[in-house]
Coordinates of C-alpha atoms in Angstrom, one line a residue:
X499 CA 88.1 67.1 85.1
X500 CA 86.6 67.9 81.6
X501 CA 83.2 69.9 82.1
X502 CA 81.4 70.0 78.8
X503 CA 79.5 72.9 79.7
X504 CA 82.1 74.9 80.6
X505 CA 84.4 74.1 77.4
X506 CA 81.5 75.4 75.5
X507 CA 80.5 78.5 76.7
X508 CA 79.5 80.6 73.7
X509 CA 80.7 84.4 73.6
X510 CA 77.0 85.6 74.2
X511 CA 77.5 84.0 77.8
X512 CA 78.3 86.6 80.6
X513 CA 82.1 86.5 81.8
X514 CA 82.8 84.9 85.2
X515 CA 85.6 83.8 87.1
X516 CA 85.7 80.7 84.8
X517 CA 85.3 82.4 81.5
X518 CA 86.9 85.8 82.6
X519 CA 87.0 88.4 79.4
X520 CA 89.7 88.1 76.7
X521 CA 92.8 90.1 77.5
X522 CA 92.7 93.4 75.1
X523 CA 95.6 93.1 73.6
X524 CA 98.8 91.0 74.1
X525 CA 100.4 92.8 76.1
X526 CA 97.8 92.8 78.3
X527 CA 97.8 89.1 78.3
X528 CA 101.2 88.8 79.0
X529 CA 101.1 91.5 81.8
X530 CA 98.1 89.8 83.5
X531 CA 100.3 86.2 83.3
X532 CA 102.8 87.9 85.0
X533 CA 101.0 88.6 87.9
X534 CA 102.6 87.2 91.4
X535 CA 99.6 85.6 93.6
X536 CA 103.1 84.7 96.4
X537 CA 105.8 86.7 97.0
X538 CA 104.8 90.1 95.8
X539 CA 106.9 93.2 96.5
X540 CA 105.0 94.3 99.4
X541 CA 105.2 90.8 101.0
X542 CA 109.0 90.3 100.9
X543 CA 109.0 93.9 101.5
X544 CA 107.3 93.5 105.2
X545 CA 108.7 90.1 105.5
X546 CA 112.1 91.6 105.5
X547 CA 110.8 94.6 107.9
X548 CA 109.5 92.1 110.6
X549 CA 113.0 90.2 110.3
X550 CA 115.1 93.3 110.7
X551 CA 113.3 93.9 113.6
X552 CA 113.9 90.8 115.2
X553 CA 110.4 88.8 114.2
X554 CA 111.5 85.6 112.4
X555 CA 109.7 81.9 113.0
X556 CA 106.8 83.4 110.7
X557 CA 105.2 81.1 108.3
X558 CA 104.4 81.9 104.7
X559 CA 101.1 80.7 103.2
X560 CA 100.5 78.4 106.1
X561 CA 97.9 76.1 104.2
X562 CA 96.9 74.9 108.1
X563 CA 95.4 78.6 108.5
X564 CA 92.3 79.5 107.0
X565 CA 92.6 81.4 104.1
X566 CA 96.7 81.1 103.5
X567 CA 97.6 84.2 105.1
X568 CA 100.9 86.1 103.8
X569 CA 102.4 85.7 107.0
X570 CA 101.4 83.6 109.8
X571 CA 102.5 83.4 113.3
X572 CA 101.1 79.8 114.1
X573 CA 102.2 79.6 118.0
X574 CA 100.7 83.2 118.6
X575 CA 97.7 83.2 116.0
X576 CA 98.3 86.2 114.4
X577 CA 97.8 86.4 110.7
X578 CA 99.0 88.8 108.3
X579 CA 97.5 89.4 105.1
X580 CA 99.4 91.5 102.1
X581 CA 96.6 93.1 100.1
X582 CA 97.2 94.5 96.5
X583 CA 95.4 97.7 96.1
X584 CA 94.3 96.5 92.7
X585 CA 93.1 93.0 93.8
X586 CA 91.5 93.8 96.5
X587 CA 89.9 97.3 96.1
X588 CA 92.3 99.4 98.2
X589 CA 89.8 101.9 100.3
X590 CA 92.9 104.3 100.4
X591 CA 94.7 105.0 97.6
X592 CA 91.4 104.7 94.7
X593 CA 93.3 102.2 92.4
X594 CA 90.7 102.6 89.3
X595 CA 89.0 100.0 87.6
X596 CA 90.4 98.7 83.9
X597 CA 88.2 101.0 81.1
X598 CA 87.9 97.4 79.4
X599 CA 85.4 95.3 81.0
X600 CA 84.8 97.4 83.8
X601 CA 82.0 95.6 84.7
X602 CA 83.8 92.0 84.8
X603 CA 86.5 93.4 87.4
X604 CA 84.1 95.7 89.4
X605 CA 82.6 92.2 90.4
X606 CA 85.3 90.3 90.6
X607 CA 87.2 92.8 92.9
X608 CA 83.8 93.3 95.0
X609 CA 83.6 89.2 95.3
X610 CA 87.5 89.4 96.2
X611 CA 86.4 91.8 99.0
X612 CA 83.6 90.1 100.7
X613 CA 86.1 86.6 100.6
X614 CA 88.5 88.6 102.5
X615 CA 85.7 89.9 104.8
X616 CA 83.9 86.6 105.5
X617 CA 88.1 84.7 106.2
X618 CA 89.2 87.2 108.4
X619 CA 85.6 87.4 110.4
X620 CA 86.4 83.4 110.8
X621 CA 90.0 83.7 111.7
X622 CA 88.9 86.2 114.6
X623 CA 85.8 84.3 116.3
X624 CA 88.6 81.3 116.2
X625 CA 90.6 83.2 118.1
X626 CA 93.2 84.9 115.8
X627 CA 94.7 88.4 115.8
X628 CA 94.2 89.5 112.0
X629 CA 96.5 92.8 110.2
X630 CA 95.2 93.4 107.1
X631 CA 98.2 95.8 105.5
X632 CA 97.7 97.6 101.8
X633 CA 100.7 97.3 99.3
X634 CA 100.5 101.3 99.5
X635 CA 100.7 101.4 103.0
X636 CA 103.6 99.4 102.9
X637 CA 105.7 101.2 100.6
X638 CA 104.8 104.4 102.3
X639 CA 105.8 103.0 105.6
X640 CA 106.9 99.7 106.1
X641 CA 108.8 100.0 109.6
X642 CA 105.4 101.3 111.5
X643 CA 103.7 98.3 110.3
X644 CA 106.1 96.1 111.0
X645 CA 106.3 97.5 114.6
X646 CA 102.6 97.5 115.0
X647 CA 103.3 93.8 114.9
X648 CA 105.6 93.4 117.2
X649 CA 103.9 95.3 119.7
X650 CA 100.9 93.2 119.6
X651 CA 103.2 89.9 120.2
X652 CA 105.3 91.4 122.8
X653 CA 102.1 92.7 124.6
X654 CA 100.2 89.0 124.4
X655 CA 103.7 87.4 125.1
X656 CA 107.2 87.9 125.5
X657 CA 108.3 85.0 123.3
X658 CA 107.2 84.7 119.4
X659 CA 109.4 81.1 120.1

């Protein structure tokens, strides 16, 4: 729908998630288009781990679970979700901030953060086992992860069927 006010904005108006900052250049811009929001590397990545180890019958962006996980287990609850270090302010690895409006990703990231805080607090008081796995600690070691999933399932219940 066409919002006036928001086709407006003037460039003395801060930058927020609906005006976000002009990309500094064009490859920048294209770069930032290019940007996978489904089926990043490190999701197909411990997609293919969990199948290799015999988990299959997962569900990807399962629109029925609160917050689309990456990776849902519906019959067993568990949800999996694939962080980006960038995206979502990796605690581990110190991704940096962009020099160019530092300020304009600093909140965005820190509102990406408390999202992810406030769906995975939800999915666990409903009842659901949450992993939260960092694109870094995937490609440092996939197979553990992937095994810390399949122990969970096999100790709540033999069958993931």
């Amino acid at each position: 729908m066409y919002d006036e006010k928001e086709y407006n904005k003037t460039a003395e108006e801060p930058y927020n998630l609906k005006n976000p900052p002009p990309a500094s250049s064009s490859t920048v811009k294209k770069v930032m288009r290019s940007m996978k929001t489904k089926d990043t590397k490190a999701e197909v990545t411990l997609r293919k781990a969990l199948r290799e180890i015999g988990l299959s019958g997962y569900r990807k962006n399962w629109e029925k679970a609160l917050g689309k996980p990456d990776i849902t287990y519906p019959g067993k609850k568990v949800a999996i979700f694939v962080h980006g270090c960038f995206w979502h302010g990796c605690p581990k690895c110190g991704k940096q901030t962009p020099k160019t409006h530092s300020q304009f990703w600093i909140e965005k990231i820190s509102r990406n953060r408390q999202r992810d805080t406030n769906i995975i607090l939800k999915l666990e008081e409903s009842g659901w086992k949450v992993f939260v796995f960092w694109e870094c600690e995937i490609n440092k070691d996939v197979q553990t992860l992937a095994k810390d999933v399949a122990e969970f399932i096999q100790r709540t219940d033999r069958s993931i069927y």
